[in-house]
Coordinates of C-alpha atoms in Angstrom, one line a residue:
M1 CA -0.1 -0.4 0.1
L2 CA 1.3 3.3 -1.4
P3 CA 0.9 6.5 1.1
F4 CA -0.6 9.3 0.3
V5 CA 1.3 12.7 0.7
G6 CA -1.1 15.6 1.6
Y7 CA -3.2 14.9 4.5
V8 CA -3.3 15.4 8.3
S9 CA -4.9 13.0 11.0
T10 CA -8.6 13.2 12.2
P11 CA -10.2 15.5 14.0
P12 CA -10.4 15.2 17.4
E13 CA -11.9 11.6 18.4
G14 CA -15.5 11.6 18.6
S15 CA -15.8 15.0 17.2
G16 CA -17.7 13.4 14.0
Q17 CA -16.6 15.9 12.0
E18 CA -14.4 16.4 8.5
S19 CA -13.1 20.0 7.9
S20 CA -9.8 21.6 7.3
V21 CA -6.9 23.3 9.9
V22 CA -4.3 26.2 9.6
D23 CA -0.9 24.5 10.4
S24 CA 2.2 26.2 11.5
K25 CA 3.0 27.6 7.8
N26 CA -0.3 29.1 7.4
Q27 CA -1.2 25.9 5.0
V28 CA -4.9 24.7 5.3
K29 CA -5.4 20.7 5.5
T30 CA -8.0 18.7 4.9
V31 CA -8.9 16.4 7.6
G32 CA -11.7 13.7 8.3
Y33 CA -10.4 12.4 4.7
E34 CA -7.5 10.2 4.9
K35 CA -9.3 6.8 4.1
D36 CA -10.6 8.1 0.9
F37 CA -7.4 9.5 0.2
Q38 CA -6.0 6.4 1.1
D39 CA -8.4 4.8 -1.2
L40 CA -6.8 7.4 -4.7
A41 CA -3.5 6.3 -3.3
D42 CA -4.8 2.2 -3.6
Y43 CA -6.5 3.0 -7.0
R44 CA -3.2 5.1 -8.1
Q45 CA -1.1 2.1 -7.6
S46 CA -3.8 -0.3 -9.3
Q47 CA -3.8 2.0 -12.2
G48 CA -0.1 2.0 -12.8
M49 CA 0.2 5.5 -11.9
P50 CA 3.1 7.2 -9.8
V51 CA 2.5 8.4 -6.5
A52 CA 0.2 11.6 -5.9
G53 CA 2.9 14.5 -5.3
S54 CA 6.0 12.3 -6.7
V55 CA 8.2 14.1 -9.4
D56 CA 6.6 11.2 -11.6
D57 CA 3.0 12.1 -10.6
K58 CA 1.2 14.3 -13.8
H59 CA -1.8 13.0 -12.9
T60 CA -4.9 13.1 -11.0
A61 CA -7.3 10.5 -8.8
A62 CA -10.8 11.1 -7.8
K63 CA -13.0 9.1 -5.9
L64 CA -17.1 10.0 -6.3
I65 CA -19.2 8.9 -3.5
F66 CA -23.2 8.4 -3.4
G67 CA -23.9 6.7 -0.4
D68 CA -21.8 3.5 0.2
N69 CA -21.2 3.5 -3.7
E70 CA -17.4 4.8 -4.8
Y71 CA -16.4 5.7 -8.4
Y72 CA -13.6 6.2 -9.4
G73 CA -11.9 7.4 -12.5
H74 CA -8.1 9.1 -13.2
N75 CA -7.1 11.5 -15.8
G76 CA -6.1 11.0 -19.6
H77 CA -7.5 10.5 -23.4
G78 CA -10.0 7.8 -24.6
M79 CA -13.2 7.9 -22.7
Q80 CA -13.7 12.0 -23.5
D81 CA -16.3 11.0 -26.2
E82 CA -18.6 9.1 -23.7
V83 CA -18.4 11.7 -20.9
K84 CA -19.2 14.1 -23.3
G85 CA -22.4 12.3 -24.4
A86 CA -23.6 11.8 -21.1
F87 CA -23.1 15.2 -19.5
S88 CA -23.2 18.9 -20.9
V89 CA -19.1 19.5 -20.4
N90 CA -16.7 21.6 -21.1
A91 CA -14.4 19.6 -23.6
Q92 CA -10.9 19.4 -20.6
T93 CA -12.8 18.1 -17.9
A94 CA -14.0 15.0 -20.7
T95 CA -10.3 13.9 -20.4
H96 CA -9.8 14.3 -16.4
A97 CA -10.3 12.3 -13.1
E98 CA -13.5 14.2 -12.4
G99 CA -15.1 13.7 -15.9
L100 CA -14.6 10.0 -15.5
A101 CA -15.5 9.3 -12.1
F102 CA -19.0 11.1 -12.7
Y103 CA -19.7 9.2 -16.1
N104 CA -18.9 5.8 -14.3
A105 CA -21.4 6.9 -11.5
K106 CA -24.1 7.9 -14.4
T107 CA -23.2 4.5 -16.1
S108 CA -23.9 2.8 -13.0
G109 CA -27.4 4.1 -12.4
V110 CA -27.2 5.2 -9.4
E111 CA -29.4 7.9 -8.3
G112 CA -29.0 10.4 -5.5
T113 CA -29.1 13.9 -4.6
S114 CA -25.9 14.0 -2.3
A115 CA -22.5 13.5 -3.0
T116 CA -18.9 14.1 -2.5
L117 CA -16.1 14.3 -4.9
I118 CA -12.2 13.5 -3.6
T119 CA -9.6 14.3 -5.6
D120 CA -6.1 13.9 -5.1
R121 CA -5.0 17.3 -6.4
P122 CA -7.2 20.9 -6.5
A123 CA -9.6 20.9 -9.6
C124 CA -8.1 22.7 -12.2
A125 CA -10.2 25.8 -13.9
S126 CA -12.0 23.5 -16.3
C127 CA -13.3 21.3 -13.6
G128 CA -13.7 23.7 -11.2
Y129 CA -13.7 27.8 -11.7
Y130 CA -15.4 27.1 -15.1
G131 CA -18.4 24.7 -13.9
G132 CA -17.2 21.0 -15.0
I133 CA -17.8 19.6 -11.9
R134 CA -21.3 21.5 -11.4
S135 CA -22.3 20.6 -14.7
M136 CA -22.0 17.0 -14.3
A137 CA -23.5 17.1 -10.9
K138 CA -25.8 19.3 -12.2
D139 CA -26.8 16.8 -15.0
M140 CA -27.2 13.8 -12.7
G141 CA -29.7 15.9 -10.4
I142 CA -27.5 16.6 -7.1
N143 CA -28.5 19.2 -5.0
D144 CA -26.1 18.7 -2.6
L145 CA -21.5 17.9 -3.4
T146 CA -18.9 18.5 -1.4
V147 CA -15.2 18.8 -3.5
V148 CA -12.6 17.8 -1.3
S149 CA -8.9 18.3 -2.3
P150 CA -5.6 17.9 -0.2
N151 CA -4.4 21.4 0.9
N152 CA -8.1 23.1 0.8
A153 CA -11.0 23.2 2.7
P154 CA -13.8 21.4 1.6
I155 CA -16.5 23.1 -1.0
T156 CA -20.1 22.3 -0.2
F157 CA -22.0 23.8 -2.5
N158 CA -25.6 23.1 -4.6
P159 CA -25.1 22.5 -8.0
Q160 CA -28.4 23.4 -9.4
V161 CA -27.6 26.8 -8.9
K162 CA -24.8 28.7 -9.5
P163 CA -22.8 29.7 -6.6
I164 CA -22.3 33.2 -6.0
P165 CA -19.5 33.9 -5.2
N166 CA -17.7 31.1 -7.3
P167 CA -16.4 28.5 -4.6
F168 CA -13.4 27.6 -6.5
P169 CA -10.3 29.8 -6.6
K170 CA -10.0 32.2 -9.6
P171 CA -7.3 31.0 -12.5
V172 CA -4.4 32.8 -12.1
P173 CA -3.6 33.4 -16.0
K174 CA -0.5 33.0 -17.5
T175 CA 2.6 34.7 -18.0
I176 CA 3.9 35.1 -21.4
R177 CA 7.5 35.6 -21.4

């Protein structure tokens, strides 16, 4: 079992809370999702992906939880046509881990109004700020979605309503040299 890099211990015993804390370096640490992050590390290993956060890591893994059901995905080309056929989603999200996890859930026939999406890196601009995750959740009828990634506070919102302000970080423009 490969360790997952990027999370801290669970909340105080008996608290029953999933949350985030700020460490001594003023960085947000997600707590209460250690098992889920370990599940992603195990999924990465089963898919032959590098360890999250390692030098060779250029990939993302995602886990979408609907009640007792879990659906996984990883980024890469090959399923984008199926994902785009199943959802009204942008072209980039269709090739990302989040897209494949939602696609796997949708094609399983699972239904529900509440879900949690856990990824082993923060959402990119296309999936987060520009609404790829929200679009897929909205298409599936989800009205309570929590998005969790390492070193970020969990984001919870209703995908059926465009959240104002946008809960995802605004992308930083790239500098042309």
